[in-house]
């Protein structure tokens, strides 16, 4: 009986942690998408494009 109770307790502990990695991946993916969106917005702004264009023009001369 003790062995059965120990096994049930162990399985409960494992089941409680089963979704943690999925939730962590979801949060990580959401953070990566948010960062990519912000980076895209910054890189497509007029000031940044002008600065990058100037750097490229200077490098090619």
mmCIF file of C-alpha atoms in Angstrom:
data_model
loop_
_atom_site.group_PDB
_atom_site.id
_atom_site.type_symbol
_atom_site.label_atom_id
_atom_site.label_comp_id
_atom_site.label_asym_id
_atom_site.label_seq_id
_atom_site.Cartn_x
_atom_site.Cartn_y
_atom_site.Cartn_z
ATOM 1 C CA UNK A 1 0.000 0.000 0.000
ATOM 2 C CA UNK A 2 2.835 2.420 0.831
ATOM 3 C CA UNK A 3 4.439 1.703 -2.517
ATOM 4 C CA UNK A 4 1.155 2.454 -4.315
ATOM 5 C CA UNK A 5 0.740 5.747 -2.442
ATOM 6 C CA UNK A 6 4.338 6.690 -3.231
ATOM 7 C CA UNK A 7 3.799 5.944 -6.935
ATOM 8 C CA UNK A 8 0.596 8.003 -7.034
ATOM 9 C CA UNK A 9 2.352 10.917 -5.332
ATOM 10 C CA UNK A 10 5.236 10.670 -7.792
ATOM 11 C CA UNK A 11 2.870 10.620 -10.785
ATOM 12 C CA UNK A 12 0.986 13.635 -9.438
ATOM 13 C CA UNK A 13 4.235 15.571 -9.173
ATOM 14 C CA UNK A 14 5.196 14.657 -12.718
ATOM 15 C CA UNK A 15 1.748 15.560 -14.067
ATOM 16 C CA UNK A 16 1.872 18.968 -12.391
ATOM 17 C CA UNK A 17 5.105 19.807 -14.232
ATOM 18 C CA UNK A 18 4.028 18.323 -17.567
ATOM 19 C CA UNK A 19 2.772 21.594 -19.056
ATOM 20 C CA UNK A 20 5.556 23.803 -17.780
ATOM 21 C CA UNK A 21 7.901 23.346 -20.700
ATOM 22 C CA UNK A 22 5.092 24.028 -23.184
ATOM 23 C CA UNK A 23 4.160 27.224 -21.355
ATOM 24 C CA UNK A 24 7.790 28.295 -21.220
ATOM 25 C CA UNK A 25 8.182 27.695 -24.959
ATOM 26 C CA UNK A 26 5.019 29.702 -25.619
ATOM 27 C CA UNK A 27 6.266 32.639 -23.548
ATOM 28 C CA UNK A 28 9.685 32.461 -25.218
ATOM 29 C CA UNK A 29 8.111 32.369 -28.674
ATOM 30 C CA UNK A 30 5.867 35.306 -27.828
ATOM 31 C CA UNK A 31 8.861 37.295 -26.581
ATOM 32 C CA UNK A 32 10.844 36.480 -29.738
ATOM 33 C CA UNK A 33 7.967 37.559 -31.982
ATOM 34 C CA UNK A 34 7.535 40.786 -30.014
ATOM 35 C CA UNK A 35 11.269 41.517 -30.282
ATOM 36 C CA UNK A 36 11.221 40.777 -34.020
ATOM 37 C CA UNK A 37 8.275 43.143 -34.462
ATOM 38 C CA UNK A 38 10.014 45.937 -32.594
ATOM 39 C CA UNK A 39 13.248 45.356 -34.518
ATOM 40 C CA UNK A 40 11.349 45.406 -37.824
ATOM 41 C CA UNK A 41 9.628 48.647 -36.865
ATOM 42 C CA UNK A 42 12.937 50.272 -35.915
ATOM 43 C CA UNK A 43 14.782 49.100 -39.026
ATOM 44 C CA UNK A 44 12.027 50.270 -41.365
ATOM 45 C CA UNK A 45 11.860 53.765 -39.873
ATOM 46 C CA UNK A 46 13.064 56.597 -42.064
ATOM 47 C CA UNK A 47 15.928 57.725 -39.823
ATOM 48 C CA UNK A 48 17.434 54.270 -39.490
ATOM 49 C CA UNK A 49 17.114 53.551 -43.204
ATOM 50 C CA UNK A 50 18.844 56.839 -44.013
ATOM 51 C CA UNK A 51 21.653 56.064 -41.556
ATOM 52 C CA UNK A 52 22.114 52.546 -42.938
ATOM 53 C CA UNK A 53 22.090 53.919 -46.475
ATOM 54 C CA UNK A 54 24.785 56.434 -45.568
ATOM 55 C CA UNK A 55 26.942 53.734 -44.011
ATOM 56 C CA UNK A 56 26.582 51.529 -47.091
ATOM 57 C CA UNK A 57 27.320 54.442 -49.459
ATOM 58 C CA UNK A 58 30.422 55.343 -47.470
ATOM 59 C CA UNK A 59 31.587 51.721 -47.451
ATOM 60 C CA UNK A 60 31.174 51.391 -51.230
ATOM 61 C CA UNK A 61 33.148 54.556 -52.038
#
